[in-house]
Short mmCIF file of C-alpha atoms in Angstrom, two decimals:
data_model
loop_
_atom_site.label_atom_id
_atom_site.label_comp_id
_atom_site.label_asym_id
_atom_site.label_seq_id
_atom_site.Cartn_x
_atom_site.Cartn_y
_atom_site.Cartn_z
CA MET F 1 -23.52 0.31 -11.16
CA ARG F 2 -19.63 1.30 -11.53
CA THR F 3 -16.70 -0.58 -9.67
CA LEU F 4 -13.08 0.71 -9.46
CA ILE F 5 -10.58 -2.05 -8.45
CA LEU F 6 -7.35 -0.92 -7.18
CA GLY F 7 -4.57 -3.33 -6.30
CA GLY F 8 -0.95 -4.12 -6.19
CA ALA F 9 1.05 -6.24 -8.90
CA ARG F 10 -0.23 -9.89 -8.66
CA SER F 11 -2.67 -8.98 -5.86
CA GLY F 12 -5.63 -10.96 -7.42
CA LYS F 13 -7.27 -7.82 -8.85
CA THR F 14 -7.98 -9.40 -12.02
CA ARG F 15 -9.64 -12.60 -10.63
CA LEU F 16 -11.66 -10.26 -8.30
CA ALA F 17 -13.03 -8.34 -11.19
CA GLN F 18 -13.61 -11.59 -13.38
CA GLN F 19 -15.74 -12.82 -10.20
CA LEU F 20 -17.70 -9.60 -10.14
CA ALA F 21 -18.33 -9.65 -13.97
CA ALA F 22 -19.40 -13.00 -13.66
CA ASP F 23 -21.68 -12.43 -10.61
CA SER F 24 -23.48 -9.66 -12.44
CA ALA F 25 -25.28 -12.27 -14.79
CA LEU F 26 -24.79 -9.94 -17.71
CA ALA F 27 -23.43 -10.35 -21.16
CA VAL F 28 -19.69 -9.46 -20.33
CA THR F 29 -17.24 -7.59 -22.75
CA TYR F 30 -13.57 -7.90 -21.45
CA ILE F 31 -11.66 -4.86 -22.67
CA ALA F 32 -7.89 -5.33 -22.76
CA THR F 33 -5.54 -2.62 -22.77
CA ALA F 34 -2.54 -4.53 -23.21
CA GLY F 35 -0.24 -4.52 -26.45
CA ALA F 36 1.76 -7.58 -26.69
CA GLY F 37 4.87 -5.56 -27.09
CA ASP F 38 7.53 -8.22 -25.59
CA ALA F 39 7.72 -11.68 -24.96
CA GLU F 40 7.00 -11.38 -21.22
CA MET F 41 3.99 -9.28 -21.70
CA ALA F 42 2.62 -11.72 -24.33
CA ALA F 43 3.04 -14.40 -21.81
CA ARG F 44 1.12 -12.54 -19.28
CA ILE F 45 -1.75 -11.79 -21.83
CA ALA F 46 -2.01 -15.30 -22.73
CA ARG F 47 -2.17 -16.55 -19.14
CA HIS F 48 -4.91 -14.09 -18.39
CA ARG F 49 -6.90 -15.17 -21.32
CA GLU F 50 -6.90 -18.81 -20.41
CA ASP F 51 -8.42 -17.42 -17.09
CA ARG F 52 -11.42 -15.95 -18.68
CA PRO F 53 -14.65 -18.02 -19.46
CA ALA F 54 -14.28 -18.58 -23.38
CA HIS F 55 -18.22 -17.13 -23.81
CA TRP F 56 -16.98 -13.68 -23.03
CA GLN F 57 -16.32 -11.16 -25.65
CA THR F 58 -12.99 -9.47 -26.03
CA VAL F 59 -12.07 -6.42 -27.31
CA GLU F 60 -8.40 -4.87 -27.35
CA CYS F 61 -8.25 -1.19 -26.80
CA PRO F 62 -4.70 0.41 -26.16
CA HIS F 63 -5.82 3.85 -26.85
CA GLN F 64 -9.34 5.72 -27.07
CA LEU F 65 -10.69 3.79 -24.19
CA SER F 66 -13.64 6.49 -23.53
CA ALA F 67 -14.99 6.11 -27.17
CA THR F 68 -14.76 2.43 -26.87
CA LEU F 69 -16.63 2.22 -23.84
CA ARG F 70 -19.08 4.59 -25.53
CA ALA F 71 -19.42 2.35 -28.49
CA LEU F 72 -20.08 -0.79 -26.31
CA ALA F 73 -21.95 0.21 -23.35
CA ALA F 74 -25.63 -1.12 -22.81
CA PRO F 75 -28.00 -1.35 -19.89
CA GLU F 76 -27.72 -5.11 -19.81
CA ARG F 77 -24.10 -5.51 -20.43
CA CYS F 78 -21.08 -5.74 -18.30
CA LEU F 79 -17.78 -3.98 -19.39
CA LEU F 80 -14.50 -5.06 -17.53
CA VAL F 81 -11.67 -2.65 -18.37
CA ASP F 82 -8.14 -4.63 -17.73
CA CYS F 83 -6.31 -2.37 -16.85
CA LEU F 84 -6.43 1.39 -16.76
CA THR F 85 -2.53 1.23 -15.99
CA LEU F 86 -1.57 0.05 -19.11
CA TRP F 87 -3.72 2.30 -21.02
CA LEU F 88 -2.57 5.20 -18.97
CA SER F 89 0.98 4.25 -19.77
CA ASN F 90 0.21 4.30 -23.60
CA LEU F 91 -1.18 7.76 -23.02
CA LEU F 92 1.97 9.04 -21.34
CA GLN F 93 3.63 8.63 -24.70
CA GLN F 94 1.49 11.08 -26.38
CA SER F 95 1.12 14.96 -25.63
CA GLU F 96 -0.26 16.49 -22.33
CA GLN F 97 -3.22 17.70 -23.97
CA THR F 98 -4.17 14.32 -25.20
CA LEU F 99 -3.55 12.62 -21.81
CA ALA F 100 -5.88 15.44 -20.11
CA ARG F 101 -8.34 15.14 -22.77
CA GLU F 102 -8.62 11.40 -22.65
CA CYS F 103 -8.61 10.91 -19.02
CA ALA F 104 -11.50 13.64 -18.49
CA ALA F 105 -13.42 11.84 -21.47
CA LEU F 106 -13.04 8.51 -19.29
CA GLY F 107 -14.34 10.13 -16.18
CA GLU F 108 -17.48 11.66 -18.06
CA SER F 109 -18.05 8.33 -19.81
CA VAL F 110 -17.82 6.32 -16.50
CA SER F 111 -20.46 8.89 -15.03
CA GLN F 112 -23.02 8.66 -17.74
CA LEU F 113 -22.72 5.34 -19.28
CA PRO F 114 -25.47 2.76 -18.77
CA GLY F 115 -25.17 -0.99 -17.49
CA ARG F 116 -22.14 -2.39 -15.47
CA ILE F 117 -18.75 -1.22 -15.50
CA ILE F 118 -15.71 -2.65 -13.77
CA LEU F 119 -12.29 -0.55 -14.04
CA VAL F 120 -8.96 -2.40 -12.82
CA ALA F 121 -6.06 -0.49 -12.01
CA ASN F 122 -2.66 -1.03 -10.44
CA GLU F 123 -2.13 1.01 -7.01
CA THR F 124 1.39 2.17 -7.33
CA GLY F 125 1.63 5.27 -5.13
CA LEU F 126 2.42 3.47 -1.89
CA GLY F 127 6.31 2.85 -2.25
CA VAL F 128 9.33 5.02 -2.95
CA VAL F 129 8.67 6.60 -6.03
CA PRO F 130 11.95 5.66 -8.30
CA LEU F 131 14.10 8.35 -9.77
CA GLY F 132 13.07 9.66 -13.18
CA ALA F 133 10.94 12.71 -14.35
CA LEU F 134 8.60 9.89 -16.62
CA THR F 135 8.07 7.74 -13.51
CA ARG F 136 7.18 10.55 -11.29
CA ARG F 137 4.85 11.77 -14.12
CA PHE F 138 3.36 8.46 -14.47
CA VAL F 139 2.51 8.31 -10.54
CA ASP F 140 1.11 11.48 -10.31
CA GLU F 141 -1.26 11.08 -13.35
CA ALA F 142 -2.36 7.68 -12.00
CA GLY F 143 -3.02 9.04 -8.57
CA ARG F 144 -5.23 11.94 -10.18
CA LEU F 145 -7.03 9.50 -12.37
CA HIS F 146 -7.62 7.19 -9.56
CA GLN F 147 -9.06 9.90 -7.51
CA GLN F 148 -11.27 11.21 -10.24
CA LEU F 149 -12.78 7.85 -11.05
CA ALA F 150 -13.12 6.98 -7.27
CA ARG F 151 -15.58 9.90 -7.17
CA ARG F 152 -17.65 8.89 -9.90
CA CYS F 153 -17.54 4.95 -8.97
CA ASP F 154 -20.48 3.60 -6.82
CA GLU F 155 -17.91 1.18 -5.12
CA VAL F 156 -14.21 1.27 -4.89
CA LEU F 157 -11.99 -1.74 -3.73
CA LEU F 158 -8.36 -2.16 -2.75
CA CYS F 159 -7.38 -5.90 -3.38
CA VAL F 160 -4.71 -7.14 -1.24
CA ALA F 161 -3.61 -10.98 -1.23
CA GLY F 162 -6.68 -11.65 -3.24
CA LEU F 163 -8.91 -10.03 -0.53
CA PRO F 164 -10.97 -6.80 -1.04
CA LEU F 165 -10.85 -3.92 1.08
CA THR F 166 -13.75 -1.59 0.66
CA LEU F 167 -12.95 1.93 0.21
CA LYS F 168 -16.13 2.99 -0.88
CA SER F 169 -19.52 0.98 -0.91
CA ALA F 170 -23.09 1.54 -2.46
CA ALA F 171 -23.97 2.94 0.85
CA GLY F 172 -21.09 5.72 0.91
CA PRO F 173 -17.61 5.94 2.03
CA GLN F 174 -16.45 3.84 5.07
CA MET Q 1 -5.78 -20.93 13.87
CA ARG Q 2 -3.38 -19.64 11.14
CA THR Q 3 -2.79 -16.00 10.82
CA LEU Q 4 -1.05 -14.11 7.62
CA ILE Q 5 0.50 -10.66 8.68
CA LEU Q 6 1.22 -8.55 5.80
CA GLY Q 7 2.78 -5.09 6.12
CA GLY Q 8 5.59 -2.54 4.54
CA ALA Q 9 9.02 -1.85 5.41
CA ARG Q 10 9.37 -0.95 9.09
CA SER Q 11 5.26 -1.15 9.66
CA GLY Q 12 5.39 -2.99 12.86
CA LYS Q 13 4.33 -6.22 11.33
CA THR Q 14 6.87 -8.28 13.62
CA ARG Q 15 5.72 -6.55 16.92
CA LEU Q 16 2.27 -7.17 15.94
CA ALA Q 17 2.96 -11.17 15.34
CA GLN Q 18 4.87 -11.38 18.56
CA GLN Q 19 2.14 -9.82 20.29
CA LEU Q 20 -0.09 -12.50 18.90
CA ALA Q 21 2.38 -15.02 19.72
CA ALA Q 22 2.29 -13.74 23.32
CA ASP Q 23 -1.37 -13.71 23.31
CA SER Q 24 -1.77 -17.28 22.48
CA ALA Q 25 -0.48 -18.48 25.91
CA LEU Q 26 1.19 -21.31 24.19
CA ALA Q 27 4.91 -22.27 23.79
CA VAL Q 28 6.35 -20.33 21.09
CA THR Q 29 9.06 -21.13 18.55
CA TYR Q 30 10.29 -18.36 16.46
CA ILE Q 31 11.39 -19.37 12.99
CA ALA Q 32 13.93 -16.95 11.61
CA THR Q 33 14.40 -16.94 7.74
CA ALA Q 34 17.15 -14.32 7.60
CA GLY Q 35 20.73 -15.28 7.14
CA ALA Q 36 23.28 -12.70 8.37
CA GLY Q 37 24.82 -12.13 5.19
CA ASP Q 38 25.99 -8.52 5.69
CA ALA Q 39 26.59 -6.06 8.63
CA GLU Q 40 23.15 -4.31 7.89
CA MET Q 41 21.47 -7.51 8.11
CA ALA Q 42 23.24 -8.67 11.09
CA ALA Q 43 22.37 -5.54 12.93
CA ARG Q 44 18.83 -6.09 11.98
CA ILE Q 45 18.73 -9.64 13.17
CA ALA Q 46 20.31 -8.39 16.49
CA ARG Q 47 17.78 -5.78 17.00
CA HIS Q 48 15.03 -8.24 16.29
CA ARG Q 49 16.34 -10.68 18.68
CA GLU Q 50 16.28 -8.22 21.45
CA ASP Q 51 12.78 -7.50 21.10
CA ARG Q 52 11.90 -11.31 21.68
CA PRO Q 53 11.04 -12.69 25.13
CA ALA Q 54 14.03 -14.98 26.15
CA HIS Q 55 12.01 -17.99 26.77
CA TRP Q 56 11.14 -18.31 23.20
CA GLN Q 57 12.70 -21.05 21.28
CA THR Q 58 14.56 -19.78 18.09
CA VAL Q 59 15.12 -22.01 15.01
CA GLU Q 60 17.02 -20.60 12.00
CA CYS Q 61 15.25 -21.62 8.62
CA PRO Q 62 16.46 -19.99 5.47
CA HIS Q 63 15.39 -22.72 3.26
CA GLN Q 64 13.03 -25.83 3.51
CA LEU Q 65 10.20 -23.98 5.54
CA SER Q 66 7.55 -26.60 4.83
CA ALA Q 67 9.73 -29.20 6.29
CA THR Q 68 10.59 -27.39 9.28
CA LEU Q 69 7.01 -26.64 10.00
CA ARG Q 70 5.92 -29.96 9.76
CA ALA Q 71 8.72 -31.13 12.12
CA LEU Q 72 7.65 -28.49 14.91
CA ALA Q 73 4.12 -28.16 14.63
CA ALA Q 74 1.98 -29.46 17.58
CA PRO Q 75 -1.45 -28.77 18.98
CA GLU Q 76 -0.18 -26.94 22.18
CA ARG Q 77 2.63 -24.79 20.28
CA CYS Q 78 2.82 -21.45 18.37
CA LEU Q 79 5.06 -21.30 15.33
CA LEU Q 80 6.00 -17.72 14.28
CA VAL Q 81 7.74 -17.36 10.99
CA ASP Q 82 9.51 -14.08 10.37
CA CYS Q 83 9.50 -13.54 7.63
CA LEU Q 84 8.50 -15.52 4.36
CA THR Q 85 10.12 -12.51 2.26
CA LEU Q 86 13.27 -13.48 2.98
CA TRP Q 87 12.64 -17.04 2.67
CA LEU Q 88 11.31 -16.40 -0.72
CA SER Q 89 14.31 -14.34 -1.80
CA ASN Q 90 16.49 -17.20 -0.86
CA LEU Q 91 14.49 -19.45 -3.14
CA LEU Q 92 14.69 -17.24 -5.96
CA GLN Q 93 18.22 -18.17 -6.38
CA GLN Q 94 17.16 -21.87 -6.87
CA SER Q 95 15.65 -23.24 -9.93
CA GLU Q 96 11.83 -22.81 -10.81
CA GLN Q 97 10.70 -26.09 -9.76
CA THR Q 98 12.30 -26.00 -6.41
CA LEU Q 99 10.50 -22.51 -6.15
CA ALA Q 100 7.30 -23.92 -7.32
CA ARG Q 101 7.62 -27.09 -5.04
CA GLU Q 102 8.56 -25.34 -1.92
CA CYS Q 103 5.56 -22.64 -2.25
CA ALA Q 104 3.20 -25.50 -2.74
CA ALA Q 105 4.38 -27.65 0.03
CA LEU Q 106 4.22 -24.53 2.37
CA GLY Q 107 0.58 -23.95 1.45
CA GLU Q 108 -0.34 -27.77 2.17
CA SER Q 109 1.73 -27.33 5.49
CA VAL Q 110 -0.29 -24.11 6.45
CA SER Q 111 -3.60 -25.87 5.71
CA GLN Q 112 -2.88 -29.10 7.52
CA LEU Q 113 -0.88 -28.47 10.63
CA PRO Q 114 -2.00 -28.37 13.97
CA GLY Q 115 -1.66 -25.56 16.53
CA ARG Q 116 -1.18 -21.90 16.07
CA ILE Q 117 0.73 -20.70 12.96
CA ILE Q 118 1.82 -16.84 12.24
CA LEU Q 119 3.12 -16.18 9.16
CA VAL Q 120 4.87 -12.57 8.60
CA ALA Q 121 5.37 -11.19 4.92
CA ASN Q 122 6.47 -7.97 3.27
CA GLU Q 123 3.76 -6.55 1.06
CA THR Q 124 5.95 -4.90 -1.49
CA GLY Q 125 3.42 -4.77 -4.55
CA LEU Q 126 1.62 -1.32 -4.21
CA GLY Q 127 4.52 0.65 -5.62
CA VAL Q 128 6.24 1.08 -8.88
CA VAL Q 129 7.87 -2.02 -9.74
CA PRO Q 130 11.47 -1.16 -10.52
CA LEU Q 131 13.06 -2.19 -13.63
CA GLY Q 132 14.84 -5.45 -13.66
CA ALA Q 133 13.42 -9.02 -14.54
CA LEU Q 134 14.58 -10.61 -11.22
CA THR Q 135 12.67 -7.78 -9.20
CA ARG Q 136 9.65 -8.15 -11.31
CA ARG Q 137 9.74 -11.98 -10.90
CA PHE Q 138 10.32 -11.46 -6.93
CA VAL Q 139 7.20 -9.17 -6.99
CA ASP Q 140 5.10 -11.61 -8.86
CA GLU Q 141 6.05 -14.60 -6.91
CA ALA Q 142 5.57 -12.80 -3.59
CA GLY Q 143 2.00 -11.72 -4.81
CA ARG Q 144 1.22 -15.22 -5.93
CA LEU Q 145 2.29 -16.74 -2.54
CA HIS Q 146 0.39 -14.06 -0.47
CA GLN Q 147 -2.75 -14.98 -2.27
CA GLN Q 148 -2.16 -18.63 -1.93
CA LEU Q 149 -1.55 -18.36 1.73
CA ALA Q 150 -4.42 -15.93 2.65
CA ARG Q 151 -6.78 -18.40 1.05
CA ARG Q 152 -5.53 -21.07 3.52
CA CYS Q 153 -5.21 -18.63 6.53
CA ASP Q 154 -8.09 -18.01 8.97
CA GLU Q 155 -7.21 -14.41 9.36
CA VAL Q 156 -4.88 -11.96 7.18
CA LEU Q 157 -3.86 -8.63 8.54
CA LEU Q 158 -2.45 -5.66 6.57
CA CYS Q 159 -0.09 -3.82 9.22
CA VAL Q 160 0.20 0.00 8.43
CA ALA Q 161 2.02 2.32 10.94
CA GLY Q 162 1.93 -0.52 13.71
CA LEU Q 163 -1.79 -0.52 13.18
CA PRO Q 164 -3.69 -3.90 11.92
CA LEU Q 165 -6.16 -3.71 9.01
CA THR Q 166 -8.46 -6.63 8.89
CA LEU Q 167 -8.07 -8.30 5.42
CA LYS Q 168 -9.90 -11.62 6.46
CA SER Q 169 -11.28 -12.64 9.87
CA ALA Q 170 -12.18 -15.50 11.38
CA ALA Q 171 -15.93 -14.73 10.62
CA GLY Q 172 -14.84 -14.50 6.84
CA PRO Q 173 -13.73 -11.88 4.34
CA GLN Q 174 -14.72 -8.27 5.22
CA MET C 1 -7.66 15.70 18.96
CA ARG C 2 -4.61 14.51 16.95
CA THR C 3 -5.02 12.82 13.45
CA LEU C 4 -2.23 11.25 11.16
CA ILE C 5 -3.13 10.98 7.66
CA LEU C 6 -1.10 8.50 5.54
CA GLY C 7 -1.28 8.27 1.94
CA GLY C 8 0.57 7.27 -1.31
CA ALA C 9 1.62 10.04 -3.94
CA ARG C 10 -1.09 11.83 -5.25
CA SER C 11 -3.57 9.71 -2.98
CA GLY C 12 -5.73 12.89 -1.93
CA LYS C 13 -4.03 13.15 1.52
CA THR C 14 -3.74 16.82 1.36
CA ARG C 15 -7.27 17.51 0.40
CA LEU C 16 -8.63 15.37 2.86
CA ALA C 17 -6.51 17.03 5.61
CA GLN C 18 -7.85 20.49 4.41
CA GLN C 19 -11.47 19.15 4.62
CA LEU C 20 -10.71 18.05 8.32
CA ALA C 21 -9.11 21.55 9.19
CA ALA C 22 -11.92 23.25 7.61
CA ASP C 23 -14.53 20.80 9.37
CA SER C 24 -12.94 21.84 12.60
CA ALA C 25 -14.24 25.43 12.45
CA LEU C 26 -10.86 26.67 14.24
CA ALA C 27 -8.43 29.19 13.07
CA VAL C 28 -6.24 27.28 10.80
CA THR C 29 -2.58 27.56 10.37
CA TYR C 30 -0.99 25.73 7.34
CA ILE C 31 2.84 24.57 8.26
CA ALA C 32 4.35 24.02 4.93
CA THR C 33 7.74 21.69 5.14
CA ALA C 34 8.43 22.01 1.53
CA GLY C 35 11.41 24.19 0.31
CA ALA C 36 11.10 25.10 -3.16
CA GLY C 37 14.39 23.83 -4.01
CA ASP C 38 13.86 23.28 -7.78
CA ALA C 39 11.35 24.06 -10.35
CA GLU C 40 9.24 20.93 -10.18
CA MET C 41 8.87 21.34 -6.31
CA ALA C 42 8.17 25.29 -6.75
CA ALA C 43 5.22 24.15 -9.15
CA ARG C 44 3.66 21.72 -6.77
CA ILE C 45 3.96 24.24 -3.82
CA ALA C 46 2.20 26.82 -5.91
CA ARG C 47 -0.53 24.25 -6.95
CA HIS C 48 -1.20 23.40 -3.32
CA ARG C 49 -1.34 27.13 -2.22
CA GLU C 50 -4.10 27.71 -4.55
CA ASP C 51 -6.05 24.81 -3.13
CA ARG C 52 -6.20 26.54 0.48
CA PRO C 53 -8.54 29.05 1.85
CA ALA C 54 -7.13 32.41 1.65
CA HIS C 55 -7.68 33.31 5.24
CA TRP C 56 -5.65 30.36 6.61
CA GLN C 57 -2.19 31.41 7.91
CA THR C 58 0.69 29.68 6.40
CA VAL C 59 4.12 28.95 8.07
CA GLU C 60 6.94 27.75 6.38
CA CYS C 61 8.91 25.27 8.36
CA PRO C 62 11.53 23.01 6.98
CA HIS C 63 13.30 22.16 10.18
CA GLN C 64 12.66 22.00 13.85
CA LEU C 65 9.05 21.17 13.51
CA SER C 66 8.51 20.49 17.17
CA ALA C 67 9.65 23.95 18.24
CA THR C 68 7.22 25.26 15.70
CA LEU C 69 4.27 23.36 16.86
CA ARG C 70 5.03 24.30 20.48
CA ALA C 71 5.19 28.11 19.69
CA LEU C 72 1.76 27.97 17.70
CA ALA C 73 -0.77 25.49 19.34
CA ALA C 74 -3.27 26.90 21.16
CA PRO C 75 -6.78 25.34 22.39
CA GLU C 76 -8.89 26.97 19.81
CA ARG C 77 -6.12 26.74 16.67
CA CYS C 78 -5.94 24.12 14.06
CA LEU C 79 -2.28 23.31 13.05
CA LEU C 80 -1.92 21.33 9.61
CA VAL C 81 1.58 19.82 9.02
CA ASP C 82 1.87 19.04 5.32
CA CYS C 83 3.97 16.93 5.20
CA LEU C 84 6.14 15.02 7.50
CA THR C 85 7.80 12.93 4.70
CA LEU C 86 9.54 16.28 3.33
CA TRP C 87 10.48 17.40 6.79
CA LEU C 88 12.04 13.75 7.50
CA SER C 89 13.88 14.08 4.30
CA ASN C 90 15.47 17.28 5.43
CA LEU C 91 16.51 15.53 8.68
CA LEU C 92 18.08 12.75 6.91
CA GLN C 93 20.85 15.27 5.60
CA GLN C 94 21.72 15.98 9.36
CA SER C 95 23.48 13.84 11.80
CA GLU C 96 21.53 10.71 13.48
CA GLN C 97 21.55 12.31 16.68
CA THR C 98 19.87 15.25 15.49
CA LEU C 99 17.27 12.96 13.61
CA ALA C 100 16.73 10.97 16.90
CA ARG C 101 16.24 14.08 18.87
CA GLU C 102 13.87 15.90 16.49
CA CYS C 103 11.55 12.95 16.05
CA ALA C 104 11.20 12.15 19.78
CA ALA C 105 10.50 15.82 20.39
CA LEU C 106 7.81 15.99 17.87
CA GLY C 107 6.30 12.64 19.48
CA GLU C 108 6.31 14.48 22.63
CA SER C 109 4.63 17.58 21.10
CA VAL C 110 2.18 15.74 19.51
CA SER C 111 0.97 14.05 22.69
CA GLN C 112 0.99 17.06 24.71
CA LEU C 113 -0.11 19.97 22.73
CA PRO C 114 -3.58 21.57 23.10
CA GLY C 115 -5.87 22.05 20.04
CA ARG C 116 -6.36 20.44 16.70
CA ILE C 117 -3.31 18.72 15.14
CA ILE C 118 -3.38 17.06 11.76
CA LEU C 119 -0.15 15.51 10.38
CA VAL C 120 0.21 14.39 6.59
CA ALA C 121 2.65 11.92 5.71
CA ASN C 122 3.76 9.87 2.72
CA GLU C 123 3.19 5.96 3.13
CA THR C 124 6.20 4.65 1.17
CA GLY C 125 6.89 1.35 2.63
CA LEU C 126 4.35 -0.92 0.57
CA GLY C 127 6.63 -1.42 -2.41
CA VAL C 128 10.08 -2.66 -3.32
CA VAL C 129 12.67 -0.65 -1.62
CA PRO C 130 14.85 0.76 -4.08
CA LEU C 131 18.62 0.14 -3.78
CA GLY C 132 20.54 2.50 -2.09
CA ALA C 133 21.75 3.05 1.85
CA LEU C 134 20.07 6.27 1.89
CA THR C 135 16.64 5.22 0.43
CA ARG C 136 16.59 2.23 2.97
CA ARG C 137 17.50 4.48 5.84
CA PHE C 138 14.47 6.85 4.73
CA VAL C 139 12.01 4.09 4.59
CA ASP C 140 13.13 2.71 7.82
CA GLU C 141 13.00 6.00 9.75
CA ALA C 142 9.76 6.84 8.00
CA GLY C 143 8.23 3.74 9.17
CA ARG C 144 9.63 4.17 12.62
CA LEU C 145 8.15 7.69 12.66
CA HIS C 146 4.69 6.73 11.48
CA GLN C 147 4.32 3.95 13.99
CA GLN C 148 5.51 6.09 16.96
CA LEU C 149 3.12 9.08 15.94
CA ALA C 150 0.17 6.44 15.14
CA ARG C 151 0.38 5.57 18.86
CA ARG C 152 -0.09 9.17 19.83
CA CYS C 153 -2.55 10.26 17.56
CA ASP C 154 -6.44 9.71 18.30
CA GLU C 155 -6.96 8.91 14.94
CA VAL C 156 -4.96 7.29 11.97
CA LEU C 157 -6.31 7.20 8.42
CA LEU C 158 -4.77 5.88 5.31
CA CYS C 159 -5.96 7.81 2.19
CA VAL C 160 -6.11 5.60 -1.11
CA ALA C 161 -7.45 7.22 -4.29
CA GLY C 162 -8.96 10.01 -2.42
CA LEU C 163 -10.85 7.89 0.11
CA PRO C 164 -10.13 7.32 3.67
CA LEU C 165 -9.49 3.79 5.36
CA THR C 166 -9.77 4.05 9.33
CA LEU C 167 -6.69 2.59 10.68
CA LYS C 168 -7.48 3.96 14.23
CA SER C 169 -10.39 5.87 15.28
CA ALA C 170 -11.45 7.89 18.45
CA ALA C 171 -13.00 4.69 19.67
CA GLY C 172 -9.70 2.58 19.43
CA PRO C 173 -8.13 0.41 16.81
CA GLN C 174 -10.27 -1.33 14.36
#
């Protein structure tokens, strides 16, 4: 069972993902893609860590997400990736080939791996896209990645004000 | 009955809120949080005022929203707050303690007060968050406020192109 | 039958519109509003063209959309406009009177014309609105246009990660 949770900034998507992981009653591995590059980010990471059950395993993975998922996935395990957006931001600093290869590998892994997989990503495409070629490229790549993963997931949710809107359910699209 | 209406810029959320207020068949008090700080804002305020029924009471409340709601709420009255986003912008110019206290007080008031309450807010979290610490803080605080109020409201709607999407209905979340 | 498809950047709205056009089993005319003003835009246009069936007719229409629709509409034809947002951006460079007249004429055409009409537009109102009077005016005009067209269409969809959320269906609003 694979779930993609999209949501805006501070929309409650991490809390929703953690609730789904807890509901799975499986052993949970939390895969954090954030690097604590500055004080603001370090504070966010610390706040998120306090919100998680202490018995969950945490793995830091700013790069090579597909390989990490392949190493950790198991039928009785829940992998929670929080979030794809930071991972994609890290990838944008590398070559186009690396980015394309990593995104394709992630899609294949999500299709093939056993167990419960929950992916969290920021929806950033519904506002005015700010000036700057890098920002436009980020929005384009994020949109493509979300479409690709949405096709491969069984369930896709959009989180707004902490409330999930179902975009795709196990029974098929709305 | 408490309703939170989220929506983007020019999404028709004010019109939807006014329709719900009219449908309540109660005496309506319109609580305007805007201060006419510049000509553009003054023109928006004037345009909004023309759209409202003349017999509605209007109260201007750029600050201390919770106290205003407590003073005005009554079982047979509908309070329409338009909009939380401007009120929050005003609060961001004050201390963190004041902001936290006012947001908590608003949440409690919304839970406790009698009558019909309709809250309008801008959803601003679904685009790229522009650079600047103040803007990021605004988006964070708005997201937290919306989550907190969504938990306390009976009904939460997302307005897009004038059409309401139900995020939470009296019968529970979607 | 008139459909308005809203969606963010790279949300899959063009693909969804093309699917609906193909499903109509009518002769399809693709009305492209983009002008290939720079290399980035030219590359996007070329990529979009490759995605379309070769037997579809393509008409370029950066201006005077209403007149173009009136000239082309027929009971057994499907007109696909991709996208309203570029057309509106073009209009913003003209006078307010021209913009208001063109938007009103488009609304009337959408209400009156025979055949299948599919309109694609970017939803840009759900993020922080960047500074700048022109950007704010764009967001305002886009929001008004979407509301006006949503009232006149039989079906309104919001596309997120390639998946359609129904905002309005032939059976009425949600």
